[in-house]
Amino acid sequence: MSTIQTNAIVDAAGGNTATVNGISPLANTSRNGRNIIINGDMRIAQRGTSFTSPASGQVTCDRWVSGIHTGTGDGNVTQETDAPTAAQSGTVFTHSLKLQVTTANTSIQATDRKYFIYKLEGQDVAPAGSGQAGTRYMTLSFWHKHTKTGIHSVAINNAARNRSYPMEYTQTTTNTWEKAELTFPVDTTGTWPTTNAAGMWIFFGAAYGSNYAATGNQWGAGQKYGTANQVNNYDSTSNSMQFTGVQLELGSVATEFEHRSYAEELAACQRYCQLLTAAAGSASSTSAVEFGIGFYPEMRGAPTASATAALIVERHNVTAYTQSSAAVTIVHSTGRGAKFTISNFSGLTAGNGYTYSGYQSGSGHIVLDSEL
Amino acid sequence: MNITNAQYVKERIADINDSVKVTADGQELSVPMDPNNRHYAEILRQVADGDLTIADAD
């Protein structure tokens, strides 16, 4: 047996159509699981599709956190059906995430900061080897549509936000879908958790003050969200910015966006957010029902519970009871399950069984949040 | 995150504080006492900064 040592195999014309035993070698675009971003195509929106002036840290489309009004200026965030066409992107996206400015800020102050954040779970981004010696690369690609033309920026930060790597991209034509492909070296220092805690944050900038700007394309200390060249997306209420097709992968090549089935994408999102819409339990008093639930899929960690509106329980599908005001309490909580008490009812019989039916019209439902 | 009305909630069997009920940005949340939970981490930060006090459980 002999050994072939070569740097490249190409076809007779020097191209990339060579085959082996009549079969074309698989391009790396066929590898499943290369996109570390969950819901990069913005299809999943369990919490709703429209967010008026969302609070800092509020999750909008699943996994996408808003941080849009520290300092003067505000906006609304929506899930849109506007997306790059097949002719533009070579594939089909059905949704995007949009920020529409509603209160302008024409004079960005040093401490102002407005952005979307995507937070990666440490164990998902661990294969990059951040914080370890050696030369490795990651590539971030996404489709963007800004009203403002010019230079925009994104930045990679560790969760402690004391290491950052700002990068620039350009919006050439106003309100047009364009694609950015940004390759960056993996950081060889700093603390990068590899657990179920946050391992990496990605900031998609709208406007930054000078306190958060740094030189692009280099790792540095501190909490930096972009470069000083960042245009001000907040200088007019006519401005908006949209993203979709966000992909982060190992290596220095931006491959085609990895589409996953809706079921796969939803299940991945449910590690961080689940809507609890039904359960069977019993009354612990005349005003409260208790029940226990296992979480499927397992959540990232013990979730926060909230109710979207007053909840309804039923007795034998005959009598319905509605809370006087929305309330849910979670105890014994882990990522695998928890015990709940829903109170503020009246007229229940202690010890009797009741069914929580948050799926029916007129009832609120319980939201479980285990986001980073 | 604007957090108010923080109060511990006891797990009755073990009789220990098990979660914290708060109002965060106007919404009532039931937050497990897990530092890896983002809401509890923020509660701890605001308590450490002297901006928030958690009332005893009923």
GROMACS .gro file of C-alpha atoms in nm:
model
  430
    1MET     CA    1   0.000   0.000   0.000
    2SER     CA    2   0.133   0.344  -0.087
    3THR     CA    3   0.068   0.682   0.070
    4ILE     CA    4  -0.042   0.995  -0.114
    5GLN     CA    5   0.072   1.318   0.037
    6THR     CA    6  -0.072   1.630  -0.123
    7ASN     CA    7  -0.221   1.961  -0.028
    8ALA     CA    8  -0.515   1.963  -0.267
    9ILE     CA    9  -0.711   1.746  -0.505
   10VAL     CA   10  -0.878   1.938  -0.786
   11ASP     CA   11  -1.043   1.850  -1.115
   12ALA     CA   12  -0.862   1.858  -1.451
   13ALA     CA   13  -0.934   2.229  -1.491
   14GLY     CA   14  -0.817   2.312  -1.142
   15GLY     CA   15  -1.175   2.342  -1.018
   16ASN     CA   16  -1.378   2.177  -0.747
   17THR     CA   17  -1.576   1.913  -0.934
   18ALA     CA   18  -1.341   1.618  -0.868
   19THR     CA   19  -1.509   1.296  -0.760
   20VAL     CA   20  -1.394   0.984  -0.573
   21ASN     CA   21  -1.536   0.660  -0.709
   22GLY     CA   22  -1.794   0.873  -0.885
   23ILE     CA   23  -1.908   1.048  -0.569
   24SER     CA   24  -1.850   1.415  -0.491
   25PRO     CA   25  -1.689   1.459  -0.149
   26LEU     CA   26  -1.927   1.629   0.091
   27ALA     CA   27  -1.876   1.999   0.133
   28ASN     CA   28  -1.866   2.121   0.489
   29THR     CA   29  -2.203   2.281   0.430
   30SER     CA   30  -2.352   1.932   0.468
   31ARG     CA   31  -2.238   1.895   0.829
   32ASN     CA   32  -2.527   1.911   1.071
   33GLY     CA   33  -2.494   2.105   1.391
   34ARG     CA   34  -2.238   2.354   1.268
   35ASN     CA   35  -2.453   2.657   1.350
   36ILE     CA   36  -2.414   2.723   1.722
   37ILE     CA   37  -2.684   2.992   1.715
   38ILE     CA   38  -3.033   2.879   1.810
   39ASN     CA   39  -3.321   3.050   1.628
   40GLY     CA   40  -3.086   3.239   1.401
   41ASP     CA   41  -3.366   3.258   1.145
   42MET     CA   42  -3.603   3.415   1.399
   43ARG     CA   43  -3.885   3.167   1.338
   44ILE     CA   44  -3.956   3.090   1.703
   45ALA     CA   45  -4.135   3.355   1.909
   46GLN     CA   46  -4.295   3.181   2.206
   47ARG     CA   47  -4.331   3.501   2.409
   48GLY     CA   48  -4.507   3.693   2.133
   49THR     CA   49  -4.428   3.869   1.809
   50SER     CA   50  -4.450   4.235   1.908
   51PHE     CA   51  -4.276   4.408   2.199
   52THR     CA   52  -4.345   4.773   2.271
   53SER     CA   53  -4.047   4.940   2.433
   54PRO     CA   54  -3.913   4.612   2.573
   55ALA     CA   55  -3.727   4.639   2.901
   56SER     CA   56  -3.352   4.595   2.904
   57GLY     CA   57  -3.282   4.224   2.919
   58GLN     CA   58  -3.626   4.127   2.789
   59VAL     CA   59  -3.626   3.833   2.550
   60THR     CA   60  -3.812   3.901   2.224
   61CYS     CA   61  -3.792   3.631   1.958
   62ASP     CA   62  -3.660   3.324   2.139
   63ARG     CA   63  -3.298   3.365   2.252
   64TRP     CA   64  -3.275   3.726   2.131
   65VAL     CA   65  -3.243   3.980   2.411
   66SER     CA   66  -3.319   4.348   2.371
   67GLY     CA   67  -3.113   4.621   2.528
   68ILE     CA   68  -3.241   4.915   2.340
   69HIS     CA   69  -3.295   5.214   2.565
   70THR     CA   70  -3.013   5.280   2.804
   71GLY     CA   71  -2.983   5.652   2.747
   72THR     CA   72  -3.223   5.866   2.548
   73GLY     CA   73  -3.410   5.684   2.275
   74ASP     CA   74  -3.650   5.395   2.257
   75GLY     CA   75  -3.797   5.149   2.014
   76ASN     CA   76  -4.029   4.860   1.944
   77VAL     CA   77  -3.916   4.511   1.857
   78THR     CA   78  -4.113   4.279   1.632
   79GLN     CA   79  -4.088   3.946   1.457
   80GLU     CA   80  -4.138   4.022   1.089
   81THR     CA   81  -4.213   3.808   0.786
   82ASP     CA   82  -3.986   4.030   0.579
   83ALA     CA   83  -3.664   3.842   0.497
   84PRO     CA   84  -3.412   3.803   0.215
   85THR     CA   85  -3.564   3.644  -0.092
   86ALA     CA   86  -3.447   3.316  -0.240
   87ALA     CA   87  -3.298   3.513  -0.526
   88GLN     CA   88  -3.097   3.721  -0.283
   89SER     CA   89  -2.980   3.453  -0.043
   90GLY     CA   90  -2.998   3.131  -0.240
   91THR     CA   91  -3.231   2.989   0.025
   92VAL     CA   92  -3.552   3.091   0.194
   93PHE     CA   93  -3.586   3.273   0.522
   94THR     CA   94  -3.937   3.336   0.648
   95HIS     CA   95  -3.880   3.571   0.940
   96SER     CA   96  -3.657   3.842   1.078
   97LEU     CA   97  -3.613   4.039   1.399
   98LYS     CA   98  -3.676   4.411   1.370
   99LEU     CA   99  -3.606   4.715   1.584
  100GLN     CA  100  -3.808   5.024   1.489
  101VAL     CA  101  -3.689   5.343   1.655
  102THR     CA  102  -3.975   5.529   1.826
  103THR     CA  103  -3.781   5.791   2.022
  104ALA     CA  104  -3.469   5.929   1.856
  105ASN     CA  105  -3.135   6.012   2.013
  106THR     CA  106  -2.937   6.242   1.788
  107SER     CA  107  -2.655   6.296   2.034
  108ILE     CA  108  -2.524   5.968   2.171
  109GLN     CA  109  -2.365   6.011   2.512
  110ALA     CA  110  -2.063   5.818   2.639
  111THR     CA  111  -2.270   5.576   2.847
  112ASP     CA  112  -2.552   5.519   2.597
  113ARG     CA  113  -2.583   5.166   2.459
  114LYS     CA  114  -2.846   5.009   2.241
  115TYR     CA  115  -2.827   4.663   2.091
  116PHE     CA  116  -2.958   4.312   2.057
  117ILE     CA  117  -2.771   4.043   2.249
  118TYR     CA  118  -2.738   3.673   2.177
  119LYS     CA  119  -2.596   3.473   2.469
  120LEU     CA  120  -2.439   3.136   2.402
  121GLU     CA  121  -2.441   2.861   2.662
  122GLY     CA  122  -2.084   2.782   2.764
  123GLN     CA  123  -2.097   2.414   2.682
  124ASP     CA  124  -2.228   2.489   2.332
  125VAL     CA  125  -1.939   2.719   2.244
  126ALA     CA  126  -1.676   2.516   2.434
  127PRO     CA  127  -1.540   2.344   2.119
  128ALA     CA  128  -1.394   2.677   2.009
  129GLY     CA  129  -1.146   2.652   2.293
  130SER     CA  130  -1.169   3.015   2.399
  131GLY     CA  131  -0.914   3.108   2.662
  132GLN     CA  132  -0.672   2.841   2.547
  133ALA     CA  133  -0.350   2.874   2.350
  134GLY     CA  134  -0.339   2.811   1.977
  135THR     CA  135  -0.477   2.961   1.658
  136ARG     CA  136  -0.840   2.887   1.587
  137TYR     CA  137  -1.114   3.082   1.418
  138MET     CA  138  -1.488   3.127   1.433
  139THR     CA  139  -1.708   3.284   1.168
  140LEU     CA  140  -2.023   3.487   1.223
  141SER     CA  141  -2.252   3.544   0.928
  142PHE     CA  142  -2.593   3.709   0.908
  143TRP     CA  143  -2.831   3.904   0.690
  144HIS     CA  144  -2.895   4.265   0.787
  145LYS     CA  145  -3.122   4.543   0.668
  146HIS     CA  146  -3.059   4.888   0.812
  147THR     CA  147  -3.217   5.217   0.720
  148LYS     CA  148  -2.883   5.377   0.802
  149THR     CA  149  -2.610   5.315   0.547
  150GLY     CA  150  -2.246   5.306   0.648
  151ILE     CA  151  -2.046   5.116   0.905
  152HIS     CA  152  -2.219   4.908   1.171
  153SER     CA  153  -2.060   4.679   1.422
  154VAL     CA  154  -2.101   4.363   1.623
  155ALA     CA  155  -1.884   4.247   1.910
  156ILE     CA  156  -1.794   3.920   2.074
  157ASN     CA  157  -1.765   3.938   2.455
  158ASN     CA  158  -1.704   3.681   2.724
  159ALA     CA  159  -1.978   3.651   2.983
  160ALA     CA  160  -1.779   3.850   3.235
  161ARG     CA  161  -1.756   4.118   2.967
  162ASN     CA  162  -1.392   4.187   3.036
  163ARG     CA  163  -1.276   4.050   2.699
  164SER     CA  164  -1.417   4.179   2.372
  165TYR     CA  165  -1.362   4.170   1.997
  166PRO     CA  166  -1.551   4.434   1.792
  167MET     CA  167  -1.602   4.385   1.418
  168GLU     CA  168  -1.743   4.611   1.147
  169TYR     CA  169  -1.974   4.548   0.855
  170THR     CA  170  -2.127   4.785   0.602
  171GLN     CA  171  -2.484   4.858   0.499
  172THR     CA  172  -2.439   4.976   0.141
  173THR     CA  173  -2.796   5.046   0.033
  174THR     CA  174  -3.065   5.170   0.267
  175ASN     CA  175  -3.340   4.926   0.370
  176THR     CA  176  -3.197   4.645   0.161
  177TRP     CA  177  -3.106   4.295   0.274
  178GLU     CA  178  -2.729   4.246   0.264
  179LYS     CA  179  -2.507   3.974   0.407
  180ALA     CA  180  -2.216   4.009   0.649
  181GLU     CA  181  -1.947   3.743   0.693
  182LEU     CA  182  -1.704   3.808   0.977
  183THR     CA  183  -1.423   3.575   1.079
  184PHE     CA  184  -1.244   3.629   1.408
  185PRO     CA  185  -0.966   3.452   1.597
  186VAL     CA  186  -1.064   3.269   1.912
  187ASP     CA  187  -0.944   3.449   2.223
  188THR     CA  188  -0.644   3.283   2.386
  189THR     CA  189  -0.689   3.441   2.725
  190GLY     CA  190  -0.971   3.545   2.955
  191THR     CA  191  -1.236   3.338   3.131
  192TRP     CA  192  -1.479   3.153   2.909
  193PRO     CA  193  -1.717   2.921   3.101
  194THR     CA  194  -1.786   2.582   2.943
  195THR     CA  195  -2.081   2.491   3.166
  196ASN     CA  196  -2.453   2.565   3.140
  197ALA     CA  197  -2.374   2.924   3.231
  198ALA     CA  198  -2.323   3.192   2.967
  199GLY     CA  199  -2.002   3.135   2.771
  200MET     CA  200  -2.011   3.404   2.505
  201TRP     CA  201  -2.221   3.713   2.432
  202ILE     CA  202  -2.268   3.861   2.085
  203PHE     CA  203  -2.380   4.224   2.062
  204PHE     CA  204  -2.553   4.350   1.748
  205GLY     CA  205  -2.525   4.723   1.775
  206ALA     CA  206  -2.771   5.002   1.718
  207ALA     CA  207  -2.583   5.286   1.887
  208TYR     CA  208  -2.300   5.309   2.138
  209GLY     CA  209  -2.137   5.578   2.344
  210SER     CA  210  -1.762   5.617   2.348
  211ASN     CA  211  -1.733   5.415   2.670
  212TYR     CA  212  -1.827   5.102   2.475
  213ALA     CA  213  -1.630   5.155   2.154
  214ALA     CA  214  -1.291   5.001   2.080
  215THR     CA  215  -1.063   4.931   1.787
  216GLY     CA  216  -1.204   4.668   1.554
  217ASN     CA  217  -1.062   4.326   1.475
  218GLN     CA  218  -0.857   4.283   1.787
  219TRP     CA  219  -0.913   4.130   2.128
  220GLY     CA  220  -0.897   4.368   2.417
  221ALA     CA  221  -0.995   4.410   2.777
  222GLY     CA  222  -1.324   4.557   2.886
  223GLN     CA  223  -1.688   4.570   2.795
  224LYS     CA  224  -1.689   4.685   2.432
  225TYR     CA  225  -1.988   4.653   2.204
  226GLY     CA  226  -1.858   4.795   1.877
  227THR     CA  227  -1.623   5.041   1.714
  228ALA     CA  228  -1.618   5.421   1.710
  229ASN     CA  229  -1.722   5.407   1.343
  230GLN     CA  230  -2.066   5.269   1.434
  231VAL     CA  231  -2.338   5.479   1.273
  232ASN     CA  232  -2.621   5.598   1.492
  233ASN     CA  233  -2.926   5.387   1.409
  234TYR     CA  234  -3.116   5.596   1.662
  235ASP     CA  235  -3.090   5.938   1.499
  236SER     CA  236  -3.440   5.930   1.351
  237THR     CA  237  -3.772   5.764   1.422
  238SER     CA  238  -3.773   5.668   1.054
  239ASN     CA  239  -3.490   5.424   1.122
  240SER     CA  240  -3.514   5.051   1.164
  241MET     CA  241  -3.276   4.756   1.161
  242GLN     CA  242  -3.343   4.389   1.095
  243PHE     CA  243  -3.151   4.065   1.122
  244THR     CA  244  -3.200   3.706   1.019
  245GLY     CA  245  -2.998   3.403   0.908
  246VAL     CA  246  -2.753   3.444   1.194
  247GLN     CA  247  -2.493   3.168   1.202
  248LEU     CA  248  -2.185   3.119   1.421
  249GLU     CA  249  -1.957   2.831   1.334
  250LEU     CA  250  -1.611   2.698   1.395
  251GLY     CA  251  -1.350   2.774   1.132
  252SER     CA  252  -1.271   3.061   0.900
  253VAL     CA  253  -1.533   2.999   0.631
  254ALA     CA  254  -1.893   3.119   0.632
  255THR     CA  255  -2.094   2.824   0.508
  256GLU     CA  256  -2.454   2.828   0.394
  257PHE     CA  257  -2.709   2.887   0.668
  258GLU     CA  258  -2.794   2.560   0.839
  259HIS     CA  259  -3.170   2.521   0.831
  260ARG     CA  260  -3.320   2.296   1.096
  261SER     CA  261  -3.673   2.161   1.110
  262TYR     CA  262  -3.925   2.367   1.303
  263ALA     CA  263  -3.950   2.090   1.562
  264GLU     CA  264  -3.574   2.086   1.616
  265GLU     CA  265  -3.554   2.462   1.646
  266LEU     CA  266  -3.848   2.481   1.887
  267ALA     CA  267  -3.705   2.205   2.106
  268ALA     CA  268  -3.371   2.384   2.117
  269CYS     CA  269  -3.549   2.702   2.226
  270GLN     CA  270  -3.745   2.513   2.491
  271ARG     CA  271  -3.424   2.452   2.681
  272TYR     CA  272  -3.454   2.823   2.765
  273CYS     CA  273  -3.828   2.892   2.753
  274GLN     CA  274  -4.134   2.670   2.785
  275LEU     CA  275  -4.501   2.756   2.787
  276LEU     CA  276  -4.680   2.546   3.048
  277THR     CA  277  -5.040   2.519   2.936
  278ALA     CA  278  -5.189   2.221   3.121
  279ALA     CA  279  -5.143   2.020   3.438
  280ALA     CA  280  -5.345   1.815   3.686
  281GLY     CA  281  -5.327   1.884   4.056
  282SER     CA  282  -5.528   1.914   4.372
  283ALA     CA  283  -5.644   2.200   4.589
  284SER     CA  284  -5.434   2.266   4.897
  285SER     CA  285  -5.696   2.511   5.023
  286THR     CA  286  -6.009   2.681   4.899
  287SER     CA  287  -5.793   2.924   4.703
  288ALA     CA  288  -5.490   2.733   4.569
  289VAL     CA  289  -5.404   2.434   4.349
  290GLU     CA  290  -5.071   2.250   4.357
  291PHE     CA  291  -4.916   2.029   4.092
  292GLY     CA  292  -4.578   1.898   3.983
  293ILE     CA  293  -4.442   1.887   3.629
  294GLY     CA  294  -4.138   1.738   3.458
  295PHE     CA  295  -3.977   1.954   3.190
  296TYR     CA  296  -3.931   1.807   2.843
  297PRO     CA  297  -3.683   1.888   2.705
  298GLU     CA  298  -3.475   1.943   3.016
  299MET     CA  299  -3.427   2.314   3.075
  300ARG     CA  300  -3.090   2.482   3.113
  301GLY     CA  301  -3.149   2.533   3.486
  302ALA     CA  302  -3.419   2.608   3.741
  303PRO     CA  303  -3.660   2.839   3.557
  304THR     CA  304  -3.840   3.154   3.666
  305ALA     CA  305  -4.217   3.120   3.649
  306SER     CA  306  -4.470   3.386   3.556
  307ALA     CA  307  -4.831   3.397   3.440
  308THR     CA  308  -4.935   3.595   3.135
  309ALA     CA  309  -5.284   3.661   3.276
  310ALA     CA  310  -5.529   3.513   3.528
  311LEU     CA  311  -5.522   3.133   3.512
  312ILE     CA  312  -5.818   2.896   3.496
  313VAL     CA  313  -5.863   2.558   3.665
  314GLU     CA  314  -6.151   2.319   3.604
  315ARG     CA  315  -6.325   2.054   3.809
  316HIS     CA  316  -6.449   1.749   3.612
  317ASN     CA  317  -6.483   1.959   3.300
  318VAL     CA  318  -6.795   2.112   3.452
  319THR     CA  319  -6.695   2.404   3.670
  320ALA     CA  320  -6.424   2.656   3.589
  321TYR     CA  321  -6.251   2.880   3.839
  322THR     CA  322  -6.054   3.189   3.739
  323GLN     CA  323  -5.788   3.361   3.948
  324SER     CA  324  -5.876   3.705   4.081
  325SER     CA  325  -5.531   3.808   3.959
  326ALA     CA  326  -5.249   3.622   3.790
  327ALA     CA  327  -5.018   3.435   4.028
  328VAL     CA  328  -4.789   3.135   4.014
  329THR     CA  329  -4.529   3.016   4.262
  330ILE     CA  330  -4.252   2.773   4.179
  331VAL     CA  331  -4.072   2.561   4.443
  332HIS     CA  332  -3.844   2.257   4.437
  333SER     CA  333  -3.731   2.380   4.096
  334THR     CA  334  -3.457   2.227   3.883
  335GLY     CA  335  -3.402   2.209   3.510
  336ARG     CA  336  -3.587   1.877   3.511
  337GLY     CA  337  -3.908   1.977   3.683
  338ALA     CA  338  -4.073   2.172   3.962
  339LYS     CA  339  -4.372   2.198   4.189
  340PHE     CA  340  -4.615   2.483   4.133
  341THR     CA  341  -4.881   2.655   4.338
  342ILE     CA  342  -5.138   2.869   4.162
  343SER     CA  343  -5.341   3.074   4.406
  344ASN     CA  344  -5.593   3.361   4.409
  345PHE     CA  345  -5.893   3.131   4.344
  346SER     CA  346  -6.205   3.112   4.554
  347GLY     CA  347  -6.456   2.836   4.612
  348LEU     CA  348  -6.223   2.538   4.566
  349THR     CA  349  -6.255   2.233   4.788
  350ALA     CA  350  -5.932   2.134   4.960
  351GLY     CA  351  -5.824   1.786   4.855
  352ASN     CA  352  -6.026   1.778   4.535
  353GLY     CA  353  -5.857   1.736   4.199
  354TYR     CA  354  -5.844   2.024   3.951
  355THR     CA  355  -5.708   2.063   3.600
  356TYR     CA  356  -5.511   2.373   3.507
  357SER     CA  357  -5.605   2.451   3.148
  358GLY     CA  358  -5.402   2.742   3.026
  359TYR     CA  359  -5.455   2.648   2.664
  360GLN     CA  360  -5.821   2.747   2.656
  361SER     CA  361  -5.957   3.079   2.547
  362GLY     CA  362  -5.973   3.336   2.824
  363SER     CA  363  -5.699   3.182   3.036
  364GLY     CA  364  -5.348   3.300   3.085
  365HIS     CA  365  -5.066   3.049   3.077
  366ILE     CA  366  -4.743   2.993   3.267
  367VAL     CA  367  -4.411   3.096   3.115
  368LEU     CA  368  -4.095   2.919   3.233
  369ASP     CA  369  -3.776   3.114   3.169
  370SER     CA  370  -3.428   2.967   3.197
  371GLU     CA  371  -3.254   3.210   2.965
  372LEU     CA  372  -2.894   3.307   3.020
  373MET     CA  373  -3.426   4.544   3.562
  374ASN     CA  374  -3.652   4.731   3.805
  375ILE     CA  375  -3.723   4.486   4.088
  376THR     CA  376  -3.960   4.561   4.375
  377ASN     CA  377  -4.176   4.375   4.629
  378ALA     CA  378  -3.926   4.094   4.687
  379GLN     CA  379  -4.034   3.829   4.936
  380TYR     CA  380  -3.907   3.481   5.016
  381VAL     CA  381  -4.143   3.186   4.963
  382LYS     CA  382  -4.102   2.881   5.186
  383GLU     CA  383  -4.117   2.520   5.081
  384ARG     CA  384  -4.349   2.388   5.348
  385ILE     CA  385  -4.216   2.033   5.389
  386ALA     CA  386  -3.858   2.131   5.462
  387ASP     CA  387  -3.967   2.470   5.600
  388ILE     CA  388  -3.690   2.654   5.418
  389ASN     CA  389  -3.685   2.950   5.182
  390ASP     CA  390  -3.705   2.802   4.832
  391SER     CA  391  -3.791   3.085   4.593
  392VAL     CA  392  -3.839   3.461   4.580
  393LYS     CA  393  -4.152   3.638   4.464
  394VAL     CA  394  -4.075   3.973   4.299
  395THR     CA  395  -4.221   4.234   4.070
  396ALA     CA  396  -3.977   4.288   3.785
  397ASP     CA  397  -4.046   4.561   3.531
  398GLY     CA  398  -4.410   4.545   3.638
  399GLN     CA  399  -4.449   4.168   3.609
  400GLU     CA  400  -4.478   3.927   3.901
  401LEU     CA  401  -4.215   3.654   3.886
  402SER     CA  402  -4.150   3.347   4.098
  403VAL     CA  403  -3.773   3.305   4.102
  404PRO     CA  404  -3.588   2.994   4.222
  405MET     CA  405  -3.293   3.058   4.452
  406ASP     CA  406  -3.038   2.937   4.199
  407PRO     CA  407  -2.747   3.177   4.128
  408ASN     CA  408  -2.741   3.039   3.774
  409ASN     CA  409  -3.094   3.178   3.723
  410ARG     CA  410  -3.062   3.520   3.560
  411HIS     CA  411  -3.338   3.676   3.767
  412TYR     CA  412  -3.200   3.547   4.097
  413ALA     CA  413  -2.852   3.663   3.996
  414GLU     CA  414  -2.995   4.010   3.938
  415ILE     CA  415  -3.180   3.998   4.274
  416LEU     CA  416  -2.854   3.907   4.450
  417ARG     CA  417  -2.674   4.189   4.269
  418GLN     CA  418  -2.933   4.447   4.372
  419VAL     CA  419  -2.935   4.320   4.732
  420ALA     CA  420  -2.554   4.342   4.742
  421ASP     CA  421  -2.571   4.696   4.606
  422GLY     CA  422  -2.820   4.791   4.876
  423ASP     CA  423  -3.093   4.860   4.623
  424LEU     CA  424  -3.325   4.576   4.724
  425THR     CA  425  -3.436   4.403   5.042
  426ILE     CA  426  -3.607   4.065   5.046
  427ALA     CA  427  -3.888   4.038   5.300
  428ASP     CA  428  -3.932   3.727   5.512
  429ALA     CA  429  -4.173   3.460   5.395
  430ASP     CA  430  -4.531   3.468   5.522
   0.00000   0.00000   0.00000
